[in-house]
PDB file of C-alpha atoms and ligand atoms in Angstrom:
ATOM      1  CA  MET B   1       0.055   0.052  -0.036  1.00 40.00           C
ATOM      2  CA  ALA B   2       1.427   3.343  -0.920  1.00 43.00           C
ATOM      3  CA  ARG B   3       2.404   5.488   1.924  1.00 46.00           C
ATOM      4  CA  LYS B   4       0.614   8.777   2.303  1.00 50.00           C
ATOM      5  CA  GLN B   5       2.769  11.902   2.292  1.00 55.00           C
ATOM      6  CA  ARG B   6       2.113  14.412   4.283  1.00 63.00           C
ATOM      7  CA  THR B   7       2.822  18.000   3.403  1.00 63.00           C
ATOM      8  CA  PRO B   8       4.700  19.883   5.984  1.00 60.00           C
ATOM      9  CA  ARG B   9       3.113  22.857   7.750  1.00 63.00           C
ATOM     10  CA  TRP B  10       5.642  25.494   6.682  1.00 54.00           C
ATOM     11  CA  LEU B  11       5.321  24.395   3.153  1.00 56.00           C
ATOM     12  CA  GLU B  12       1.466  24.475   3.205  1.00 63.00           C
ATOM     13  CA  ALA B  13       1.938  28.026   4.628  1.00 58.00           C
ATOM     14  CA  ALA B  14       4.774  28.836   1.774  1.00 54.00           C
ATOM     15  CA  ARG B  15       2.173  27.942  -0.950  1.00 56.00           C
ATOM     16  CA  ARG B  16      -0.359  29.778   0.440  1.00 57.00           C
ATOM     17  CA  ARG B  17       1.707  33.017   0.262  1.00 54.00           C
ATOM     18  CA  GLY B  18       3.607  32.251  -2.777  1.00 48.00           C
ATOM     19  CA  ALA B  19       7.300  31.153  -3.255  1.00 44.00           C
ATOM     20  CA  GLU B  20       8.784  34.424  -2.750  1.00 42.00           C
ATOM     21  CA  ASP B  21       8.794  33.842   0.962  1.00 43.00           C
ATOM     22  CA  LEU B  22      11.442  30.849   0.462  1.00 41.00           C
ATOM     23  CA  GLN B  23      14.817  32.030   1.356  1.00 45.00           C
ATOM     24  CA  PRO B  24      17.318  32.658  -1.375  1.00 40.00           C
ATOM     25  CA  SER B  25      19.035  29.163  -0.577  1.00 47.00           C
ATOM     26  CA  GLY B  26      16.102  27.600  -1.538  1.00 51.00           C
ATOM     27  CA  LYS B  27      15.503  26.245   2.163  1.00 61.00           C
ATOM     28  CA  PRO B  28      12.651  27.807   3.745  1.00 65.00           C
ATOM     29  CA  ASP B  29      12.625  28.091   7.552  1.00 87.00           C
ATOM     30  CA  TRP B  30       9.427  28.780   9.501  1.00 93.00           C
ATOM     31  CA  LEU B  31       9.003  31.715  12.261  1.00 96.00           C
ATOM     32  CA  ALA B  32       8.623  29.530  15.459  1.00 96.00           C
ATOM     33  CA  ARG B  33      11.729  27.262  14.177  1.00 95.00           C
ATOM     34  CA  ALA B  34      13.808  30.320  13.377  1.00 96.00           C
ATOM     35  CA  LEU B  35      13.137  32.203  16.558  1.00 96.00           C
ATOM     36  CA  GLY B  36      13.905  28.935  18.646  1.00 96.00           C
ATOM     37  CA  LYS B  37      17.587  28.218  16.249  1.00 95.00           C
ATOM     38  CA  ALA B  38      18.422  31.821  16.681  1.00 96.00           C
ATOM     39  CA  GLY B  39      17.898  31.865  20.565  1.00 95.00           C
ATOM     40  CA  VAL B  40      14.954  34.419  20.767  1.00 97.00           C
ATOM     41  CA  MET B  41      12.788  31.878  22.398  1.00 96.00           C
ATOM     42  CA  PRO B  42      12.360  28.263  22.315  1.00 94.00           C
ATOM     43  CA  ARG B  43      10.055  26.712  19.907  1.00 94.00           C
ATOM     44  CA  ALA B  44       6.826  26.287  22.252  1.00 94.00           C
ATOM     45  CA  GLN B  45       7.164  29.602  23.478  1.00 96.00           C
ATOM     46  CA  ALA B  46       7.500  31.309  20.327  1.00 97.00           C
ATOM     47  CA  GLU B  47       4.336  29.493  18.705  1.00 97.00           C
ATOM     48  CA  ALA B  48       2.274  30.933  21.711  1.00 97.00           C
ATOM     49  CA  ALA B  49       3.976  34.419  21.269  1.00 98.00           C
ATOM     50  CA  ILE B  50       3.126  34.290  17.645  1.00 98.00           C
ATOM     51  CA  ARG B  51      -0.604  33.333  18.096  1.00 98.00           C
ATOM     52  CA  GLU B  52      -0.918  36.041  20.703  1.00 98.00           C
ATOM     53  CA  GLY B  53      -0.013  38.637  18.240  1.00 98.00           C
ATOM     54  CA  ARG B  54       3.235  39.696  19.799  1.00 98.00           C
ATOM     55  CA  VAL B  55       5.579  39.179  16.911  1.00 98.00           C
ATOM     56  CA  THR B  56       5.667  41.250  13.584  1.00 98.00           C
ATOM     57  CA  LEU B  57       7.417  40.551  10.317  1.00 97.00           C
ATOM     58  CA  ASP B  58       8.236  43.748   8.321  1.00 96.00           C
ATOM     59  CA  GLY B  59       5.721  45.770  10.680  1.00 97.00           C
ATOM     60  CA  ARG B  60       3.063  43.161   9.943  1.00 97.00           C
ATOM     61  CA  VAL B  61       1.806  41.016  13.028  1.00 98.00           C
ATOM     62  CA  GLU B  62       2.272  37.494  12.031  1.00 97.00           C
ATOM     63  CA  ARG B  63       0.067  34.936  13.582  1.00 97.00           C
ATOM     64  CA  GLU B  64       1.018  31.781  11.670  1.00 97.00           C
ATOM     65  CA  PRO B  65       3.633  29.619  13.641  1.00 96.00           C
ATOM     66  CA  PHE B  66       4.535  28.047  10.549  1.00 95.00           C
ATOM     67  CA  ALA B  67       4.786  31.211   8.309  1.00 96.00           C
ATOM     68  CA  PRO B  68       7.877  30.834   5.987  1.00 94.00           C
ATOM     69  CA  VAL B  69      10.755  33.472   6.927  1.00 94.00           C
ATOM     70  CA  ARG B  70      12.588  35.077   4.229  1.00 88.00           C
ATOM     71  CA  ALA B  71      16.058  36.391   4.612  1.00 86.00           C
ATOM     72  CA  GLY B  72      16.734  39.677   5.685  1.00 89.00           C
ATOM     73  CA  VAL B  73      13.187  40.227   6.913  1.00 94.00           C
ATOM     74  CA  GLU B  74      12.770  42.315  10.230  1.00 96.00           C
ATOM     75  CA  VAL B  75      11.247  40.769  13.183  1.00 97.00           C
ATOM     76  CA  ARG B  76      10.339  42.298  15.908  1.00 98.00           C
ATOM     77  CA  VAL B  77       9.164  40.453  19.289  1.00 98.00           C
ATOM     78  CA  ASP B  78       6.831  42.670  22.001  1.00 98.00           C
ATOM     79  CA  GLY B  79       8.261  45.611  19.684  1.00 97.00           C
ATOM     80  CA  GLN B  80      12.091  44.831  20.203  1.00 97.00           C
ATOM     81  CA  MET B  81      14.002  44.197  16.928  1.00 97.00           C
ATOM     82  CA  ARG B  82      15.616  40.489  17.180  1.00 97.00           C
ATOM     83  CA  SER B  83      18.070  38.872  14.661  1.00 94.00           C
ATOM     84  CA  LEU B  84      17.439  35.660  13.131  1.00 94.00           C
ATOM     85  CA  ASP B  85      21.160  35.091  12.649  1.00 89.00           C
ATOM     86  CA  ALA B  86      21.958  31.848  14.226  1.00 82.00           C
ATOM     87  CA  PRO B  87      25.401  30.564  15.022  1.00 89.00           C
ATOM     88  CA  VAL B  88      25.961  26.586  15.084  1.00 93.00           C
ATOM     89  CA  TRP B  89      25.970  25.586  18.735  1.00 95.00           C
ATOM     90  CA  ALA B  90      26.736  22.177  19.926  1.00 97.00           C
ATOM     91  CA  LEU B  91      26.548  20.960  23.573  1.00 97.00           C
ATOM     92  CA  MET B  92      28.194  17.875  24.947  1.00 97.00           C
ATOM     93  CA  LEU B  93      26.014  16.315  27.775  1.00 97.00           C
ATOM     94  CA  HIS B  94      27.241  13.478  29.876  1.00 97.00           C
ATOM     95  CA  LYS B  95      23.766  11.589  30.233  1.00 96.00           C
ATOM     96  CA  PRO B  96      23.139  10.091  33.612  1.00 95.00           C
ATOM     97  CA  ALA B  97      20.958   7.129  33.813  1.00 95.00           C
ATOM     98  CA  GLY B  98      17.085   7.087  34.249  1.00 91.00           C
ATOM     99  CA  ARG B  99      16.219  10.286  31.920  1.00 88.00           C
ATOM    100  CA  VAL B 100      14.350   9.668  28.547  1.00 91.00           C
ATOM    101  CA  VAL B 101      15.701  11.346  25.145  1.00 90.00           C
ATOM    102  CA  HIS B 102      12.411  11.810  23.838  1.00 82.00           C
ATOM    103  CA  GLY B 103       9.992  15.117  23.999  1.00 72.00           C
ATOM    104  CA  SER B 104       7.304  13.397  25.583  1.00 68.00           C
ATOM    105  CA  ASP B 105       7.478  11.450  28.760  1.00 63.00           C
ATOM    106  CA  ALA B 106       4.913   8.674  29.144  1.00 68.00           C
ATOM    107  CA  GLU B 107       6.733   7.061  32.027  1.00 71.00           C
ATOM    108  CA  GLY B 108       6.901  10.287  33.911  1.00 72.00           C
ATOM    109  CA  VAL B 109      10.675   9.822  34.451  1.00 72.00           C
ATOM    110  CA  GLY B 110      11.743  13.119  33.314  1.00 81.00           C
ATOM    111  CA  THR B 111      13.060  14.045  29.852  1.00 90.00           C
ATOM    112  CA  VAL B 112      17.038  15.071  29.174  1.00 92.00           C
ATOM    113  CA  PHE B 113      15.531  18.188  27.615  1.00 92.00           C
ATOM    114  CA  GLU B 114      14.112  19.347  30.898  1.00 91.00           C
ATOM    115  CA  TRP B 115      17.104  18.046  32.820  1.00 92.00           C
ATOM    116  CA  LEU B 116      19.422  20.129  30.579  1.00 93.00           C
ATOM    117  CA  ARG B 117      17.234  23.140  30.547  1.00 92.00           C
ATOM    118  CA  GLU B 118      17.490  23.095  34.573  1.00 93.00           C
ATOM    119  CA  ARG B 119      21.369  23.355  34.045  1.00 93.00           C
ATOM    120  CA  LEU B 120      21.630  25.890  31.135  1.00 95.00           C
ATOM    121  CA  THR B 121      23.321  29.369  31.444  1.00 94.00           C
ATOM    122  CA  PRO B 122      20.233  31.865  30.990  1.00 94.00           C
ATOM    123  CA  ALA B 123      22.059  33.265  27.743  1.00 91.00           C
ATOM    124  CA  LEU B 124      21.363  29.738  26.515  1.00 95.00           C
ATOM    125  CA  LEU B 125      17.699  29.259  27.610  1.00 95.00           C
ATOM    126  CA  GLY B 126      16.217  31.012  24.292  1.00 95.00           C
ATOM    127  CA  TYR B 127      17.477  28.229  22.047  1.00 95.00           C
ATOM    128  CA  GLU B 128      15.195  25.651  21.119  1.00 95.00           C
ATOM    129  CA  TRP B 129      17.784  22.413  22.067  1.00 95.00           C
ATOM    130  CA  LEU B 130      17.766  19.310  19.669  1.00 95.00           C
ATOM    131  CA  ALA B 131      19.132  15.965  20.389  1.00 95.00           C
ATOM    132  CA  VAL B 132      21.761  14.716  17.870  1.00 95.00           C
ATOM    133  CA  GLY B 133      20.200  10.970  17.967  1.00 93.00           C
ATOM    134  CA  ARG B 134      19.126   8.950  21.124  1.00 93.00           C
ATOM    135  CA  LEU B 135      20.305   7.015  23.981  1.00 97.00           C
ATOM    136  CA  ASP B 136      18.003   4.897  25.618  1.00 96.00           C
ATOM    137  CA  ARG B 137      16.972   5.768  29.175  1.00 94.00           C
ATOM    138  CA  ASP B 138      19.302   3.298  30.931  1.00 96.00           C
ATOM    139  CA  THR B 139      22.221   4.067  29.009  1.00 97.00           C
ATOM    140  CA  THR B 140      24.732   6.892  30.228  1.00 98.00           C
ATOM    141  CA  GLY B 141      27.540   8.892  28.398  1.00 98.00           C
ATOM    142  CA  LEU B 142      27.812  11.234  25.560  1.00 98.00           C
ATOM    143  CA  LEU B 143      24.710  12.940  24.192  1.00 97.00           C
ATOM    144  CA  LEU B 144      25.162  16.040  21.874  1.00 97.00           C
ATOM    145  CA  PHE B 145      22.573  18.808  21.467  1.00 97.00           C
ATOM    146  CA  THR B 146      22.289  21.535  18.839  1.00 96.00           C
ATOM    147  CA  ASN B 147      20.101  24.500  17.764  1.00 95.00           C
ATOM    148  CA  ASP B 148      20.735  23.474  14.073  1.00 94.00           C
ATOM    149  CA  GLU B 149      18.701  20.816  12.579  1.00 92.00           C
ATOM    150  CA  ARG B 150      21.296  20.218   9.965  1.00 93.00           C
ATOM    151  CA  LEU B 151      23.513  19.303  12.518  1.00 95.00           C
ATOM    152  CA  VAL B 152      21.066  16.494  13.620  1.00 94.00           C
ATOM    153  CA  ARG B 153      20.548  15.382  10.255  1.00 93.00           C
ATOM    154  CA  HIS B 154      24.633  15.169   9.867  1.00 94.00           C
ATOM    155  CA  GLY B 155      24.911  13.113  13.092  1.00 93.00           C
ATOM    156  CA  THR B 156      22.109  10.873  12.538  1.00 91.00           C
ATOM    157  CA  SER B 157      21.957  10.329   8.908  1.00 88.00           C
ATOM    158  CA  PRO B 158      22.633   6.540   7.966  1.00 81.00           C
ATOM    159  CA  GLU B 159      24.820   7.258   5.018  1.00 84.00           C
ATOM    160  CA  ARG B 160      27.366   9.160   6.843  1.00 87.00           C
ATOM    161  CA  HIS B 161      28.717   6.517   9.241  1.00 89.00           C
ATOM    162  CA  LEU B 162      29.786   8.754  11.748  1.00 94.00           C
ATOM    163  CA  ALA B 163      31.424   6.144  14.431  1.00 96.00           C
ATOM    164  CA  LYS B 164      29.988   6.079  17.995  1.00 97.00           C
ATOM    165  CA  ARG B 165      31.993   4.105  20.638  1.00 98.00           C
ATOM    166  CA  TYR B 166      30.158   2.327  23.532  1.00 98.00           C
ATOM    167  CA  VAL B 167      31.393   0.165  26.373  1.00 98.00           C
ATOM    168  CA  ALA B 168      28.934  -2.462  27.532  1.00 98.00           C
ATOM    169  CA  ALA B 169      29.186  -4.494  30.751  1.00 98.00           C
ATOM    170  CA  VAL B 170      27.626  -7.873  29.654  1.00 98.00           C
ATOM    171  CA  GLU B 171      26.818 -11.243  31.080  1.00 98.00           C
ATOM    172  CA  GLY B 172      29.561 -13.761  30.683  1.00 98.00           C
ATOM    173  CA  THR B 173      32.727 -13.403  28.662  1.00 98.00           C
ATOM    174  CA  PRO B 174      32.228 -13.328  24.702  1.00 98.00           C
ATOM    175  CA  ASP B 175      34.925 -15.390  23.350  1.00 98.00           C
ATOM    176  CA  GLU B 176      36.986 -14.605  19.979  1.00 98.00           C
ATOM    177  CA  ALA B 177      34.165 -16.185  17.831  1.00 98.00           C
ATOM    178  CA  ALA B 178      31.378 -13.758  19.357  1.00 98.00           C
ATOM    179  CA  LEU B 179      33.345 -10.944  18.917  1.00 98.00           C
ATOM    180  CA  ARG B 180      34.379 -11.777  15.234  1.00 98.00           C
ATOM    181  CA  ARG B 181      30.785 -11.994  14.758  1.00 98.00           C
ATOM    182  CA  LEU B 182      30.158  -8.391  16.097  1.00 98.00           C
ATOM    183  CA  ARG B 183      33.221  -7.169  13.801  1.00 98.00           C
ATOM    184  CA  GLU B 184      32.094  -8.734  10.618  1.00 97.00           C
ATOM    185  CA  GLY B 185      28.312  -8.156  11.025  1.00 95.00           C
ATOM    186  CA  LEU B 186      25.215 -10.255  11.931  1.00 97.00           C
ATOM    187  CA  VAL B 187      21.880 -10.337  11.030  1.00 97.00           C
ATOM    188  CA  LEU B 188      19.274  -8.559  13.550  1.00 97.00           C
ATOM    189  CA  GLU B 189      15.462  -8.569  12.502  1.00 96.00           C
ATOM    190  CA  ASP B 190      15.778  -5.264  10.637  1.00 95.00           C
ATOM    191  CA  GLY B 191      18.628  -6.311   8.649  1.00 96.00           C
ATOM    192  CA  PRO B 192      22.172  -7.149   8.511  1.00 97.00           C
ATOM    193  CA  THR B 193      24.646  -4.770  10.755  1.00 97.00           C
ATOM    194  CA  ARG B 194      27.624  -3.058   9.236  1.00 96.00           C
ATOM    195  CA  PRO B 195      31.270  -4.127  10.139  1.00 96.00           C
ATOM    196  CA  ALA B 196      31.873  -2.737  13.509  1.00 97.00           C
ATOM    197  CA  GLY B 197      35.087  -2.598  16.051  1.00 98.00           C
ATOM    198  CA  ALA B 198      34.386  -5.102  18.766  1.00 98.00           C
ATOM    199  CA  ARG B 199      37.283  -5.904  21.631  1.00 98.00           C
ATOM    200  CA  LEU B 200      37.212  -7.138  25.079  1.00 98.00           C
ATOM    201  CA  ARG B 201      38.374  -4.310  27.723  1.00 98.00           C
ATOM    202  CA  ALA B 202      37.735  -6.834  30.759  1.00 98.00           C
ATOM    203  CA  PRO B 203      36.379 -10.259  30.791  1.00 98.00           C
ATOM    204  CA  ASP B 204      32.728  -8.883  30.848  1.00 98.00           C
ATOM    205  CA  VAL B 205      33.261  -5.522  29.398  1.00 98.00           C
ATOM    206  CA  VAL B 206      33.051  -5.084  25.624  1.00 98.00           C
ATOM    207  CA  GLU B 207      33.987  -1.825  23.759  1.00 98.00           C
ATOM    208  CA  LEU B 208      32.096  -1.613  20.490  1.00 98.00           C
ATOM    209  CA  THR B 209      32.192   1.015  17.828  1.00 98.00           C
ATOM    210  CA  LEU B 210      29.265   1.263  15.327  1.00 97.00           C
ATOM    211  CA  THR B 211      28.932   3.604  12.309  1.00 95.00           C
ATOM    212  CA  GLU B 212      25.083   3.086  12.509  1.00 93.00           C
ATOM    213  CA  GLY B 213      22.410   4.048  14.987  1.00 89.00           C
ATOM    214  CA  ARG B 214      19.342   1.684  14.780  1.00 92.00           C
ATOM    215  CA  HIS B 215      17.015   1.446  17.602  1.00 93.00           C
ATOM    216  CA  HIS B 216      18.780  -0.431  20.721  1.00 96.00           C
ATOM    217  CA  GLN B 217      21.471  -1.917  18.275  1.00 97.00           C
ATOM    218  CA  VAL B 218      24.159  -2.512  20.715  1.00 98.00           C
ATOM    219  CA  LYS B 219      21.826  -4.349  23.144  1.00 98.00           C
ATOM    220  CA  ARG B 220      20.269  -6.425  20.244  1.00 98.00           C
ATOM    221  CA  MET B 221      23.790  -7.163  18.731  1.00 98.00           C
ATOM    222  CA  LEU B 222      25.352  -8.624  21.961  1.00 98.00           C
ATOM    223  CA  ALA B 223      22.058 -10.352  22.996  1.00 98.00           C
ATOM    224  CA  ALA B 224      22.584 -11.986  19.496  1.00 98.00           C
ATOM    225  CA  VAL B 225      25.754 -13.235  20.241  1.00 98.00           C
ATOM    226  CA  GLY B 226      24.792 -14.440  23.514  1.00 98.00           C
ATOM    227  CA  HIS B 227      25.876 -11.757  25.973  1.00 98.00           C
ATOM    228  CA  PRO B 228      23.040  -9.656  27.258  1.00 98.00           C
ATOM    229  CA  VAL B 229      24.242  -6.141  28.439  1.00 98.00           C
ATOM    230  CA  ARG B 230      24.063  -5.324  31.822  1.00 98.00           C
ATOM    231  CA  THR B 231      25.113  -1.446  31.559  1.00 98.00           C
ATOM    232  CA  LEU B 232      25.668   0.585  28.620  1.00 98.00           C
ATOM    233  CA  HIS B 233      27.798   3.637  28.380  1.00 98.00           C
ATOM    234  CA  ARG B 234      28.616   6.007  25.154  1.00 98.00           C
ATOM    235  CA  GLU B 235      32.048   7.577  25.120  1.00 98.00           C
ATOM    236  CA  ALA B 236      32.723   8.683  21.742  1.00 98.00           C
ATOM    237  CA  VAL B 237      31.115  10.359  18.672  1.00 97.00           C
ATOM    238  CA  GLY B 238      33.241  10.798  15.565  1.00 96.00           C
ATOM    239  CA  GLY B 239      36.390  12.520  17.135  1.00 97.00           C
ATOM    240  CA  VAL B 240      34.348  14.039  19.740  1.00 98.00           C
ATOM    241  CA  THR B 241      35.309  12.013  23.154  1.00 98.00           C
ATOM    242  CA  LEU B 242      33.247  12.628  26.470  1.00 98.00           C
ATOM    243  CA  ASP B 243      35.421  14.361  29.161  1.00 98.00           C
ATOM    244  CA  ILE B 244      33.117  15.805  31.610  1.00 98.00           C
ATOM    245  CA  PRO B 245      31.611  13.907  34.765  1.00 97.00           C
ATOM    246  CA  GLU B 246      28.059  12.498  34.681  1.00 96.00           C
ATOM    247  CA  GLY B 247      25.432  15.183  35.045  1.00 94.00           C
ATOM    248  CA  THR B 248      27.567  18.000  33.629  1.00 96.00           C
ATOM    249  CA  TRP B 249      27.430  19.463  30.158  1.00 97.00           C
ATOM    250  CA  ARG B 250      29.857  21.627  28.045  1.00 97.00           C
ATOM    251  CA  ARG B 251      29.960  23.951  24.801  1.00 97.00           C
ATOM    252  CA  LEU B 252      31.783  22.248  21.972  1.00 97.00           C
ATOM    253  CA  GLU B 253      34.350  24.376  20.392  1.00 96.00           C
ATOM    254  CA  ASP B 254      33.739  25.040  16.584  1.00 94.00           C
ATOM    255  CA  ASP B 255      36.827  22.874  15.632  1.00 95.00           C
ATOM    256  CA  GLU B 256      35.412  19.872  17.399  1.00 96.00           C
ATOM    257  CA  VAL B 257      32.143  20.368  15.617  1.00 96.00           C
ATOM    258  CA  ALA B 258      34.330  20.960  12.215  1.00 95.00           C
ATOM    259  CA  ARG B 259      36.899  18.508  12.717  1.00 95.00           C
ATOM    260  CA  GLY B 260      35.721  16.033  15.223  1.00 96.00           C
ATOM    261  CA  LEU B 261      32.049  15.734  13.935  1.00 96.00           C
ATOM    262  CA  GLY B 262      32.976  16.753  10.569  1.00 94.00           C
ATOM    263  CA  PHE B 263      30.377  18.970  10.284  1.00 94.00           C
ATOM    264  CA  ALA B 264      30.534  22.239   8.023  1.00 89.00           C
ATOM    265  CA  PRO B 265      27.163  24.207   7.582  1.00 81.00           C
ATOM    266  CA  GLY B 266      26.073  25.985   4.549  1.00 70.00           C
TER     267      GLY B 266
HETATM  268  N1  URA L   1      22.238   0.947  21.464  1.00 65.51           N
HETATM  269  C1  URA L   1      21.481   0.470  22.358  1.00 65.51           C
HETATM  270  O1  URA L   1      21.125  -0.735  22.758  1.00 65.51           O
HETATM  271  N2  URA L   1      21.175   1.705  23.329  1.00 65.51           N
HETATM  272  C2  URA L   1      21.348   2.886  23.287  1.00 65.51           C
HETATM  273  O2  URA L   1      21.172   3.835  24.264  1.00 65.51           O
HETATM  274  C3  URA L   1      22.258   3.304  22.270  1.00 65.51           C
HETATM  275  C4  URA L   1      22.886   2.242  21.208  1.00 65.51           C
END
């Protein structure tokens, strides 16, 4: 059965207004998202402010959060001019166990997004923070956040094969045959895995480096070779290695984003 394609709301709004609202790059942005990306206010607050009539574009009140924004448009919030120029920010968080990396929190355990916001400096609270990929609720370690969805796509793209290094405490001691299966690739229910790095750090501790990021992939791979995961930690993404204590965050330097993650905006 053919899947029904849903037209994004920014595109519907752009079509209603005509193509001149698209940015010169051809990549439109919509108003609430642009405000969150530029650090004016996070997306949900921006949507509310727009609906309340507090935001103007070139002097006209705009009440549609999904209105496309043109490059160079004058934006005011509560009468104050705001720039939509957005630097690319990236943060490293040392995720503790227990928090979910979801916008919604069905289990009521708290999300990493809420957790991060409680710890950010005031200057960073205006941004909408997007997680670059996911970690399970019980997984600890390196989680990246950014204000720029291009970096999210870059970090999670299945084509890019950005390496992610995990350390798993497992049941039993994997032998060489098990490690070889992990390295060469094995077949999971959603298809074969790509070749991976796998070695023992201790009799029951496996270092596994993947260049893909499927749902529960580390746990499923180790279970498939007979060594279920007891605890899981991520210590590196690309050339960026976790170097801060659990429960803390820091900003990535531009060079870490460019060289460590191989990301060049534009
Ligand atoms: N693989 C998993 O199984 N869990 C994670 O959190 C990350 C990778």
